[in-house]
């Protein structure tokens, strides 16, 4: 049996988030995937079959009322307890806001090195864990390893394709001890209403608007093109700062980094700030009226022209094509 | 609260994200000479959050940074905004420090300051690990509220409440001081230093602390003791030059775009 690799299970209300299967797939490259579920009693049992199908051979159940009453520290406690029991080759977590925070605390508690936002992991010939990271918005790819303690690695959403196996997982309880004195308490949760569009980081197609879109109302053109692809809508910082679109949709260095199959930039000039958030996209299409706009240096297909003519025509053409 | 509030805000000097950033090819670490250093934009929001709290409840803001000598510029900006004093952790043995080493040094510096509240940016724009606030909270043995907005302090009960923005919504949380809070881009709009602030910043005290001034094990520091090592790196392969066409004003380019999408199996 290979060495255990701990995976923090990301779930909401008893449903797995897609990153969990990606983490288990990554864990299988390093050793024996071992899931750690932090939740209210019964959660691990409910998730065990699905976790097993994605490669987990064991599921540690760290369950109790504290799991959802406090922020971050329950997951840290559960992972620390599981690590003490299993001496894992690595601990893998989602590179979400919560995941990275759990990783930070765990790294200090275990005095172990942390590699954040990895896009791939592998086991080197000498048995060490190597993580691949895409830094500075994809300007560089680096391979790094942890040299102190147990490697703690957070994995970027959608970086690895999840695989299924025919496995089943056995549930093992682990004690959940949370110190209220060092924990922030949850008063209320307000989940974001799930819109019809996919999340920016998970979308295969992203259509972004920039300053050239000109107004909040005109973003309807951007949305319409995104919707025919079933894609997500993004915005450049200039568009967000001008109040055209809400800041959570900002793509760029100070916003979200995306790497979709297709990125369509409408009226985006392509400042470095924006390019850092999208230049690892597989195919880039840009429409801008300024032939000197830097976005054209990146574009696989660049169109110098009026987005108010081209975007609706493209929307119509794609709709026809898709039938 | 009987005692005045002491807030410590962490600031960091980072390469300007509006300029091209490079990694040194010898060791794949950040080439800090290749770019213009600026105070991390997110940290000015941290300073603003600290100032708002002491303006409401009384007390003082201290700014803390770790970095080479020129990081003083980031401290001066924060002092000009209204912080009372600054502490600069500066030691050659901290060059190239990893996140874990940084957290050891900063936690030791924070212990000497004994703040009620530590405020940081949620992630720096150069490192982007977003892990330092939680590492500090763990080392100090205090609660943390990250990505906080709508910060409110009940001085009588020393209870801090905030809305925490995360990937799938917003959580209302509370924590008892002392605590670590990180702010995000939506937390507030930072004030601009005025002329009076800039002038008075020059007279405000900046104390420099080296590793020997802190209760830390010196063996943990130095590039030989970092917790992570970069093995290899490569710049992004240049994108193959694409095709640029000029639309005739009637949308004649659309057919070509569609052809490309079909050829790339995107349609």
CSV table of C-alpha atoms in Angstrom, one decimal, chain B residues 115-226:
chain,number,residue,atom,x,y,z
B,115,UNK,CA,-1.6,44.8,19.6
B,116,UNK,CA,-5.4,44.4,20.1
B,117,UNK,CA,-5.8,43.9,16.4
B,118,UNK,CA,-3.6,43.0,13.5
B,119,UNK,CA,-4.8,44.0,10.0
B,120,UNK,CA,-3.2,42.8,6.8
B,121,UNK,CA,-4.1,42.7,3.1
B,122,UNK,CA,-5.8,39.4,2.1
B,123,UNK,CA,-3.0,38.5,-0.3
B,124,UNK,CA,-0.1,40.4,-1.7
B,125,UNK,CA,0.0,40.9,-5.4
B,126,UNK,CA,3.4,39.3,-5.8
B,127,UNK,CA,3.3,36.3,-3.6
B,128,UNK,CA,-0.4,35.7,-3.8
B,129,UNK,CA,-0.4,32.7,-1.4
B,130,UNK,CA,-2.9,34.5,0.8
B,131,UNK,CA,-1.5,32.5,3.7
B,132,UNK,CA,0.3,35.0,5.9
B,133,UNK,CA,-2.7,36.3,7.8
B,134,UNK,CA,-3.7,32.8,8.9
B,135,UNK,CA,-0.1,31.8,9.7
B,136,UNK,CA,0.2,34.8,11.9
B,137,UNK,CA,-3.2,34.1,13.6
B,138,UNK,CA,-2.0,30.5,14.3
B,139,UNK,CA,1.4,31.6,15.7
B,140,UNK,CA,-0.2,34.3,17.9
B,141,UNK,CA,-2.9,31.9,19.1
B,142,UNK,CA,-5.8,34.3,18.1
B,143,UNK,CA,-8.8,34.2,15.9
B,144,UNK,CA,-8.7,35.5,12.3
B,145,UNK,CA,-11.3,37.1,10.1
B,146,UNK,CA,-10.1,37.2,6.5
B,147,UNK,CA,-11.4,39.0,3.5
B,148,UNK,CA,-13.4,41.2,5.9
B,149,UNK,CA,-15.7,44.1,5.1
B,150,UNK,CA,-18.1,46.0,7.2
B,151,UNK,CA,-15.8,45.8,10.3
B,152,UNK,CA,-17.5,46.8,13.5
B,153,UNK,CA,-16.0,46.8,17.0
B,154,UNK,CA,-17.9,46.6,20.2
B,155,UNK,CA,-15.4,48.3,22.5
B,156,UNK,CA,-17.1,47.2,25.7
B,157,UNK,CA,-17.1,43.5,24.9
B,158,UNK,CA,-13.9,43.6,22.7
B,159,UNK,CA,-16.0,41.8,20.2
B,160,UNK,CA,-15.2,42.3,16.5
B,161,UNK,CA,-17.8,41.5,13.8
B,162,UNK,CA,-17.5,41.6,10.1
B,163,UNK,CA,-18.8,40.2,6.8
B,164,UNK,CA,-16.4,37.8,5.3
B,165,UNK,CA,-16.5,37.4,1.5
B,166,UNK,CA,-15.5,34.0,0.3
B,167,UNK,CA,-15.8,32.0,-2.9
B,168,UNK,CA,-19.4,31.0,-2.5
B,169,UNK,CA,-21.1,33.9,-0.6
B,170,UNK,CA,-20.8,36.0,2.5
B,171,UNK,CA,-20.5,34.9,6.1
B,172,UNK,CA,-21.3,37.1,9.1
B,173,UNK,CA,-18.7,36.3,11.8
B,174,UNK,CA,-17.5,37.5,15.2
B,175,UNK,CA,-14.3,37.2,17.1
B,176,UNK,CA,-12.9,38.4,20.4
B,177,UNK,CA,-9.8,40.7,20.5
B,178,UNK,CA,-7.0,40.2,20.1
B,179,UNK,CA,-7.5,39.0,16.5
B,180,UNK,CA,-6.1,39.1,13.0
B,181,UNK,CA,-8.2,40.6,10.2
B,182,UNK,CA,-7.4,40.7,6.5
B,183,UNK,CA,-9.1,43.2,4.2
B,184,UNK,CA,-10.0,42.8,0.5
B,185,UNK,CA,-10.4,45.2,-2.4
B,186,UNK,CA,-14.0,45.9,-1.4
B,187,UNK,CA,-13.4,46.7,2.2
B,188,UNK,CA,-13.0,50.5,1.8
B,189,UNK,CA,-11.6,53.3,-0.3
B,190,UNK,CA,-8.3,54.3,1.2
B,191,UNK,CA,-7.8,58.0,1.8
B,192,UNK,CA,-5.0,60.0,0.0
B,193,UNK,CA,-2.4,61.5,2.2
B,194,UNK,CA,-2.7,65.3,2.3
B,195,UNK,CA,0.1,67.7,2.4
B,196,UNK,CA,0.0,68.0,6.2
B,197,UNK,CA,0.1,64.2,6.5
B,198,UNK,CA,3.1,63.9,4.2
B,199,UNK,CA,5.0,66.6,6.1
B,200,UNK,CA,4.2,65.1,9.5
B,201,UNK,CA,5.1,61.6,8.3
B,202,UNK,CA,8.7,62.7,8.1
B,203,UNK,CA,8.8,63.3,11.8
B,204,UNK,CA,7.1,60.2,13.0
B,205,UNK,CA,9.2,57.5,14.6
B,206,UNK,CA,10.3,54.5,12.5
B,207,UNK,CA,12.1,51.8,14.6
B,208,UNK,CA,14.2,49.1,13.0
B,209,UNK,CA,14.3,45.6,14.4
B,210,UNK,CA,16.8,42.9,13.4
B,211,UNK,CA,16.4,39.2,14.0
B,212,UNK,CA,18.7,39.6,17.1
B,213,UNK,CA,16.1,42.0,18.6
B,214,UNK,CA,13.4,39.3,18.3
B,215,UNK,CA,12.8,36.2,20.2
B,216,UNK,CA,13.4,33.8,17.4
B,217,UNK,CA,15.7,30.9,16.6
B,218,UNK,CA,18.2,32.3,14.1
B,219,UNK,CA,18.8,28.8,12.7
B,220,UNK,CA,15.3,29.0,11.1
B,221,UNK,CA,16.4,31.8,8.8
B,222,UNK,CA,18.6,32.1,5.8
B,223,UNK,CA,18.1,30.8,2.3
B,224,UNK,CA,19.4,27.4,3.4
B,225,UNK,CA,16.5,27.0,5.8
B,226,UNK,CA,13.5,28.0,3.6
